[in-house]
Amino acid sequence: MPNQSFAEKLKKYADVIVQVGLNLQPGQKLMIRAAGAIESTAPVVRAVTRSAYQAGARYVDVIWNDQELSIARLENAPDDSLEEVPDYLFQGMEEHVANGGAALTIMASNPDAMAGQDQQKMALIRKVQSQKSEKYGSYISGMKTNWCGVGAASPGWAAKVYPGQDSDTAVEKLWESIFKFTRLDLDDPVQAWKEHVATLVKRKKHLNNKQYSALRLTAPGTDLTVGLAKNHIFMGGSVETPNGISFVPNMPTEEVFTTPNAHEVNGTVSASLPLNFNGMVLENLKFTFKDGVITDFSADTGAELFEKILDMDLGARRLGEIALVPNSSPISQSGTLFYNTLYDENASNHLAIGRAYATAVEGGVEMSAEEKEAAGINHSLIHIDFMIGSDKMDVDGILPDGTVEPVMRAGEWAF
Ligand code: ZN
Ligand code: ZN
């Protein structure tokens, strides 16, 4: 993109987000949630808002979540006020998606911003927010409306990704990466995205035809057998809303993923990248599962906070997602750790503890809570991804009759 100004690239970025990521429909309303320093998210918010109205949006609304505002509250607000969250905020979000509005999240958070803050207070705020946004979250994870998550470079985040660089250079490099992973260096990014999505769709169709009863993952520090939910559906690339809008929930995206049977996970798994969660970075995470439940866990940093997360509810100790990403993905090949799940999860095979995607099981959305539990579709207020893949990971598919087939070898597709 040597001849393009930043403003031109930003416009292309906004157009790809609106036209492919969200696939915003004429007459639709859009809600943007901007997470991170306001001055960093604002240029993307403005470009997307303009692009959205050009695509026929009826109304675009913005919710700003700046970490400086959270810190101001944590450090100064009365302790007994931290459980208070205004209902109008969550009711408004819920109403928006219930009425068919589209939702975009722009992420520019500094992964270290919250590191010095009171962990107990943060856990409390997070719990209240998770509870209040549960209904909204079920619309999003149920794919009932079109939504998308994208990144925006900020000085705090860029400094973490490119330490030792001056701030402007680091931000510039991070923007370059974001644009490259979003395929904006290609002549026709919209067309390139359509082709990329078609490749992911081919992979997931193959896996869906197989209907493996389990996947076995092996790598140094990992030997984990993950049972897959009966009638599971591998998803990836694009998703369709019930009324037929095809959208791409994450940009970039390189994964195909499905819902494990939360009762049938056994063995040990080591994270291959640090996990960045809510401003905390957990290094050298290791989990042991027995009959689906985490019975043992260790991390070199952040273990104390994580223990609280695992105790949040029953489902927090069980798996909600298994995702496959070839090691040759552009993000993996960049050799950079982005300290942001949107990018790092597309570098590597990953698992998530917590809430499962009911949409990734045939008939899952219509199941009652009891039926979901019986099918192993995990329920939780949280959904936290952690990366496990590497060029040393093999994945085998186990068919219901016990036949074992290679799915991945040394981090690459084997079919
Ligand atoms: Zn995933
Ligand atoms: Zn996930």
Coordinates of C-alpha atoms and ligand atoms in Angstrom, one line a residue:
M1 CA 0.0 0.0 0.0
P2 CA 2.9 2.4 -0.6
N3 CA 0.9 5.1 -2.4
Q4 CA -2.0 5.3 -0.1
S5 CA -2.4 7.8 2.7
F6 CA -3.5 6.6 6.2
A7 CA -6.9 8.2 5.5
E8 CA -7.3 6.2 2.3
K9 CA -6.4 2.9 4.1
L10 CA -8.8 3.7 6.9
K11 CA -11.6 4.2 4.4
K12 CA -10.8 0.8 2.9
Y13 CA -10.7 -0.7 6.3
A14 CA -14.1 0.8 7.2
D15 CA -15.6 -0.4 3.9
V16 CA -14.4 -4.0 4.4
I17 CA -15.8 -3.9 7.9
V18 CA -19.2 -2.6 6.8
Q19 CA -19.6 -4.5 3.6
V20 CA -18.0 -7.9 4.4
G21 CA -17.6 -8.1 8.2
L22 CA -21.0 -6.7 9.2
N23 CA -22.6 -6.9 5.7
L24 CA -24.7 -4.0 6.9
Q25 CA -28.1 -4.0 5.2
P26 CA -29.8 -0.9 3.8
G27 CA -32.1 0.4 6.5
Q28 CA -30.3 -1.4 9.4
K29 CA -29.2 0.4 12.6
L30 CA -25.7 0.0 13.8
M31 CA -24.3 0.1 17.3
I32 CA -20.5 0.6 17.7
R33 CA -18.8 -0.3 21.0
A34 CA -15.3 1.4 21.0
A35 CA -13.0 -0.2 23.6
G36 CA -9.7 1.5 24.3
A37 CA -8.3 5.0 24.3
I38 CA -10.9 7.3 22.7
E39 CA -8.4 9.2 20.6
S40 CA -7.3 5.8 19.1
T41 CA -10.7 4.4 18.4
A42 CA -12.2 7.6 17.2
P43 CA -10.7 7.7 13.7
V44 CA -12.1 4.1 13.0
V45 CA -15.5 5.0 14.6
R46 CA -15.8 8.0 12.3
A47 CA -14.7 6.2 9.2
V48 CA -17.1 3.3 9.9
T49 CA -19.9 5.6 10.7
R50 CA -19.5 7.4 7.4
S51 CA -19.2 4.1 5.5
A52 CA -22.3 2.7 7.3
Y53 CA -24.5 5.7 6.4
Q54 CA -23.2 5.3 2.8
A55 CA -24.3 1.7 2.9
G56 CA -27.8 2.8 3.9
A57 CA -27.7 2.7 7.7
R58 CA -30.7 4.3 9.4
Y59 CA -28.8 5.3 12.5
V60 CA -25.4 4.7 14.0
D61 CA -24.8 4.9 17.8
V62 CA -21.5 4.7 19.7
I63 CA -20.7 3.4 23.2
W64 CA -17.3 4.5 24.4
N65 CA -15.3 2.3 26.8
D66 CA -12.0 4.0 27.6
Q67 CA -9.7 2.2 30.1
E68 CA -8.8 5.7 31.6
L69 CA -12.5 6.0 32.5
S70 CA -12.5 2.6 34.2
I71 CA -9.4 3.4 36.1
A72 CA -10.8 6.7 37.3
R73 CA -13.8 4.8 38.7
L74 CA -11.7 2.0 40.3
E75 CA -9.5 4.5 42.0
N76 CA -12.0 7.0 43.1
A77 CA -15.6 5.7 43.2
P78 CA -17.0 4.5 46.6
D79 CA -16.4 0.8 47.1
D80 CA -20.0 0.1 47.7
S81 CA -20.9 1.6 44.3
L82 CA -19.0 -0.9 42.1
E83 CA -22.0 -3.3 41.8
E84 CA -24.1 -0.5 40.4
V85 CA -24.4 -0.4 36.6
P86 CA -27.1 1.7 34.9
D87 CA -29.8 -0.6 33.5
Y88 CA -30.5 1.7 30.6
L89 CA -27.1 0.9 29.1
F90 CA -27.8 -2.9 28.9
Q91 CA -31.5 -2.5 28.1
G92 CA -30.5 -0.3 25.2
M93 CA -28.0 -2.8 23.9
E94 CA -30.5 -5.6 24.2
E95 CA -33.3 -3.7 22.6
H96 CA -30.9 -2.8 19.7
V97 CA -30.0 -6.4 18.8
A98 CA -33.5 -7.7 19.6
N99 CA -34.8 -5.3 17.0
G100 CA -32.4 -6.6 14.4
G101 CA -29.7 -3.9 14.7
A102 CA -26.1 -4.8 13.8
A103 CA -23.2 -4.5 16.4
L104 CA -19.6 -3.7 15.9
T105 CA -16.8 -3.8 18.5
I106 CA -13.6 -1.9 17.9
M107 CA -10.7 -3.0 20.2
A108 CA -7.7 -0.9 20.9
S109 CA -7.2 -1.7 24.6
N110 CA -3.8 -1.5 26.2
P111 CA -3.2 -5.0 27.6
D112 CA -1.3 -3.7 30.6
A113 CA -3.5 -0.8 31.5
M114 CA -5.3 -2.6 34.3
A115 CA -2.4 -4.5 35.7
G116 CA -1.9 -2.3 38.8
Q117 CA -5.6 -2.2 39.7
D118 CA -7.3 -3.9 42.6
Q119 CA -8.1 -7.4 41.3
Q120 CA -11.0 -8.0 43.7
K121 CA -12.7 -4.8 42.6
M122 CA -12.2 -5.7 38.9
A123 CA -13.5 -9.2 39.3
L124 CA -16.6 -7.7 41.0
I125 CA -17.3 -5.2 38.2
R126 CA -16.7 -7.8 35.6
K127 CA -19.2 -10.2 37.2
V128 CA -21.9 -7.6 37.5
Q129 CA -21.3 -6.6 33.8
S130 CA -21.4 -10.2 32.7
Q131 CA -24.7 -10.8 34.5
K132 CA -26.3 -7.6 33.1
S133 CA -25.2 -8.2 29.5
E134 CA -26.1 -11.9 29.5
K135 CA -29.2 -11.5 27.3
Y136 CA -27.3 -9.2 24.9
G137 CA -24.5 -11.8 24.8
S138 CA -26.9 -14.6 24.0
Y139 CA -28.1 -12.6 20.9
I140 CA -24.5 -12.2 19.8
S141 CA -23.3 -15.7 20.5
G142 CA -26.6 -17.1 19.1
M143 CA -25.7 -15.3 15.8
K144 CA -29.2 -13.8 15.9
T145 CA -28.0 -10.5 14.3
N146 CA -25.0 -9.5 12.2
W147 CA -22.0 -8.4 14.3
C148 CA -18.2 -8.0 13.9
G149 CA -15.1 -7.4 16.1
V150 CA -12.1 -5.5 14.7
G151 CA -8.9 -3.9 16.0
A152 CA -7.5 -0.4 16.1
A153 CA -3.9 0.5 17.0
S154 CA -3.3 2.6 20.1
P155 CA 0.0 3.7 21.7
G156 CA -0.5 1.6 24.8
W157 CA -1.3 -1.6 22.8
A158 CA 1.5 -0.9 20.2
A159 CA 4.1 -0.4 23.0
K160 CA 3.3 -3.9 24.3
V161 CA 3.5 -5.5 20.8
Y162 CA 6.6 -3.7 19.7
P163 CA 8.6 -2.9 22.8
G164 CA 11.7 -0.7 22.3
Q165 CA 10.2 1.3 19.4
D166 CA 9.3 4.9 19.8
S167 CA 5.6 5.3 20.1
D168 CA 4.8 6.7 16.7
T169 CA 6.7 3.9 14.9
A170 CA 5.1 1.2 17.1
V171 CA 1.6 2.5 16.3
E172 CA 2.4 2.7 12.6
K173 CA 3.7 -0.9 12.6
L174 CA 0.6 -2.1 14.4
W175 CA -1.6 -0.4 11.9
E176 CA 0.4 -2.0 9.1
S177 CA -0.2 -5.4 10.6
I178 CA -3.9 -4.8 11.2
F179 CA -4.3 -3.7 7.6
K180 CA -2.3 -6.6 6.2
F181 CA -4.2 -9.2 8.2
T182 CA -7.4 -7.6 6.9
R183 CA -6.1 -8.1 3.4
L184 CA -6.1 -4.4 2.6
D185 CA -2.7 -4.7 0.8
L186 CA -4.5 -6.6 -2.0
D187 CA -6.1 -4.8 -4.9
D188 CA -9.6 -5.8 -4.2
P189 CA -9.9 -6.5 -0.5
V190 CA -13.7 -7.2 -0.7
Q191 CA -13.1 -9.9 -3.3
A192 CA -10.1 -11.3 -1.5
W193 CA -12.2 -11.7 1.6
K194 CA -14.9 -13.6 -0.4
E195 CA -12.3 -16.1 -1.6
H196 CA -10.7 -16.5 1.9
V197 CA -14.1 -17.2 3.4
A198 CA -14.9 -19.8 0.7
T199 CA -11.7 -21.7 1.6
L200 CA -12.7 -21.8 5.3
V201 CA -16.1 -23.0 4.3
K202 CA -14.5 -25.9 2.4
R203 CA -12.6 -27.0 5.5
K204 CA -15.5 -26.9 7.8
K205 CA -17.7 -28.8 5.3
H206 CA -15.1 -31.6 5.3
L207 CA -15.0 -31.8 9.1
N208 CA -18.8 -31.6 9.3
N209 CA -19.2 -34.6 7.0
K210 CA -16.7 -36.6 9.2
Q211 CA -18.6 -36.1 12.5
Y212 CA -15.6 -37.2 14.6
S213 CA -16.7 -38.2 18.1
A214 CA -13.5 -36.7 19.5
L215 CA -10.3 -34.8 18.5
R216 CA -7.0 -35.8 20.2
L217 CA -4.4 -33.0 20.4
T218 CA -0.7 -33.8 21.0
A219 CA 2.3 -31.5 21.4
P220 CA 5.0 -31.0 23.9
G221 CA 3.1 -30.4 27.2
T222 CA -0.2 -31.4 25.7
D223 CA -2.1 -34.7 25.4
L224 CA -5.8 -33.8 25.4
T225 CA -8.8 -35.7 24.1
V226 CA -11.7 -33.4 23.4
G227 CA -15.1 -35.1 22.9
L228 CA -17.2 -33.2 20.3
A229 CA -20.9 -32.6 20.9
K230 CA -23.2 -34.9 19.1
N231 CA -24.3 -33.4 15.7
H232 CA -21.7 -30.6 16.2
I233 CA -21.3 -28.1 13.4
F234 CA -17.8 -26.7 12.5
M235 CA -18.2 -23.0 11.9
G236 CA -15.8 -20.6 10.3
G237 CA -15.5 -17.8 7.8
S238 CA -19.0 -16.5 7.5
V239 CA -22.2 -17.1 9.6
E240 CA -25.8 -16.5 8.6
T241 CA -28.4 -14.8 10.8
P242 CA -31.9 -16.5 11.0
N243 CA -33.1 -13.9 8.4
G244 CA -30.3 -14.7 6.0
I245 CA -27.7 -12.0 6.4
S246 CA -24.2 -13.6 5.9
F247 CA -21.6 -11.9 8.0
V248 CA -18.0 -12.4 9.2
P249 CA -17.9 -12.1 13.0
N250 CA -14.2 -11.5 13.3
M251 CA -11.8 -9.6 11.1
P252 CA -9.2 -11.1 10.7
T253 CA -10.4 -14.7 10.9
E254 CA -8.5 -17.9 10.1
E255 CA -10.3 -20.4 12.3
V256 CA -12.8 -23.2 12.0
F257 CA -14.4 -24.0 15.4
T258 CA -17.0 -26.1 17.0
T259 CA -18.6 -27.0 20.4
P260 CA -16.9 -29.7 22.5
N261 CA -18.9 -32.1 24.6
A262 CA -18.1 -30.3 27.9
H263 CA -18.4 -33.7 29.8
E264 CA -15.8 -35.5 27.7
V265 CA -12.5 -33.7 27.9
N266 CA -9.6 -35.5 29.4
G267 CA -5.9 -34.9 29.7
T268 CA -3.4 -32.1 30.0
V269 CA -3.0 -29.0 27.8
S270 CA -0.4 -26.3 27.8
A271 CA -1.0 -22.8 26.3
S272 CA 1.4 -22.0 23.5
L273 CA 1.0 -18.2 24.0
P274 CA 0.3 -16.0 27.0
L275 CA -3.3 -15.3 27.6
N276 CA -4.4 -11.7 27.8
F277 CA -7.5 -11.3 29.8
N278 CA -9.1 -8.0 31.0
G279 CA -5.7 -6.3 31.1
M280 CA -3.9 -9.2 32.8
V281 CA -1.4 -11.4 31.0
L282 CA -1.2 -15.0 32.1
E283 CA 2.0 -16.8 31.2
N284 CA 2.7 -20.6 30.9
L285 CA -0.9 -21.6 31.5
K286 CA -1.4 -25.3 32.0
F287 CA -4.7 -27.1 32.6
T288 CA -5.6 -30.7 33.5
F289 CA -9.1 -31.9 32.7
K290 CA -10.9 -34.9 34.1
D291 CA -14.4 -35.8 32.7
G292 CA -14.7 -32.3 31.3
V293 CA -13.8 -30.3 34.5
I294 CA -10.5 -28.5 35.1
T295 CA -9.1 -30.3 38.1
D296 CA -5.7 -28.6 38.1
F297 CA -4.3 -25.4 36.7
S298 CA -1.1 -23.4 36.9
A299 CA 0.3 -20.1 35.5
D300 CA 3.5 -18.2 36.2
T301 CA 1.7 -14.8 36.3
G302 CA -1.9 -13.8 37.0
A303 CA -2.9 -17.1 38.6
E304 CA -4.7 -15.4 41.5
L305 CA -7.1 -13.5 39.4
F306 CA -7.7 -16.5 37.1
E307 CA -8.6 -18.7 40.1
K308 CA -11.5 -16.2 40.8
I309 CA -12.6 -16.4 37.1
L310 CA -12.7 -20.2 37.3
D311 CA -14.8 -20.0 40.4
M312 CA -17.3 -17.6 38.8
D313 CA -19.7 -20.4 37.9
L314 CA -19.8 -24.1 37.1
G315 CA -19.2 -23.7 33.4
A316 CA -16.1 -21.6 33.9
R317 CA -14.2 -24.8 34.6
R318 CA -15.3 -26.5 31.4
L319 CA -14.6 -26.1 27.7
G320 CA -16.9 -24.1 25.4
E321 CA -14.9 -24.1 22.1
I322 CA -12.3 -25.9 20.1
A323 CA -10.8 -24.2 17.1
L324 CA -8.3 -25.2 14.4
V325 CA -6.0 -22.7 12.7
P326 CA -3.1 -23.8 10.5
N327 CA 0.3 -22.6 11.7
S328 CA 0.9 -21.1 8.3
S329 CA -1.8 -18.4 8.9
P330 CA -0.5 -14.9 8.1
I331 CA -0.7 -13.9 11.8
S332 CA 1.3 -16.9 12.9
Q333 CA 3.8 -16.2 10.2
S334 CA 4.3 -12.7 11.4
G335 CA 5.9 -14.2 14.5
T336 CA 4.4 -11.5 16.6
L337 CA 2.4 -11.8 19.8
F338 CA -0.4 -9.2 19.7
Y339 CA -1.7 -9.6 23.3
N340 CA -5.2 -9.4 21.8
T341 CA -7.3 -12.6 21.3
L342 CA -8.7 -11.3 18.0
Y343 CA -5.3 -11.6 16.5
D344 CA -3.6 -14.2 18.6
E345 CA -6.4 -16.7 18.3
N346 CA -6.1 -16.6 14.5
A347 CA -2.4 -17.5 14.8
S348 CA -3.1 -20.8 16.5
N349 CA -5.3 -23.8 17.4
H350 CA -7.2 -22.8 20.5
L351 CA -9.7 -23.7 23.2
A352 CA -12.0 -21.6 25.2
I353 CA -13.3 -22.2 28.7
G354 CA -16.9 -21.1 29.4
R355 CA -19.8 -20.4 27.2
A356 CA -20.2 -22.6 24.2
Y357 CA -21.8 -21.7 20.9
A358 CA -25.2 -23.4 20.8
T359 CA -25.3 -22.6 17.1
A360 CA -22.4 -25.0 16.6
V361 CA -24.7 -27.9 17.4
E362 CA -27.7 -29.1 15.3
G363 CA -30.8 -27.8 17.0
G364 CA -28.7 -26.4 19.9
V365 CA -30.3 -23.0 20.0
E366 CA -33.8 -24.5 20.5
M367 CA -32.6 -26.8 23.4
S368 CA -33.7 -26.1 26.9
A369 CA -31.0 -25.5 29.6
E370 CA -31.3 -29.2 30.7
E371 CA -31.0 -30.5 27.1
K372 CA -28.0 -28.3 26.5
E373 CA -26.4 -29.7 29.7
A374 CA -27.1 -33.2 28.6
A375 CA -25.6 -32.6 25.2
G376 CA -22.5 -31.1 26.8
I377 CA -23.1 -27.6 25.4
N378 CA -21.5 -25.6 28.1
H379 CA -23.1 -22.6 29.9
S380 CA -21.2 -19.8 31.6
L381 CA -21.1 -16.1 32.0
I382 CA -17.5 -16.1 30.5
H383 CA -15.9 -17.2 27.3
I384 CA -12.1 -17.0 27.4
D385 CA -9.9 -18.3 24.5
F386 CA -6.4 -19.5 25.1
M387 CA -3.9 -20.6 22.4
I388 CA -2.5 -24.1 22.3
G389 CA -1.3 -24.6 18.7
S390 CA 2.2 -24.6 17.3
D391 CA 4.2 -26.2 14.5
K392 CA 4.6 -29.2 16.8
M393 CA 1.0 -30.0 17.3
D394 CA -0.7 -33.0 15.8
V395 CA -4.5 -33.4 15.7
D396 CA -6.2 -36.7 15.2
G397 CA -9.9 -37.2 14.5
I398 CA -11.5 -40.2 16.2
L399 CA -14.5 -41.6 14.4
P400 CA -17.4 -43.2 16.4
D401 CA -16.1 -46.7 15.5
G402 CA -12.7 -45.8 17.0
T403 CA -10.9 -45.3 13.6
V404 CA -8.2 -42.6 14.0
E405 CA -7.5 -40.2 11.1
P406 CA -5.0 -37.4 10.8
V407 CA -6.5 -33.9 10.8
M408 CA -3.4 -31.8 11.3
R409 CA 0.3 -32.7 11.2
A410 CA 3.0 -30.3 12.6
G411 CA 0.4 -27.6 12.8
E412 CA -0.9 -27.9 9.2
W413 CA -4.0 -29.4 7.7
A414 CA -3.5 -33.1 6.8
F415 CA -6.5 -33.4 4.5
Ligands
ZN1 ZN -12.2 -19.1 18.4
ZN2 ZN -13.6 -18.1 21.3

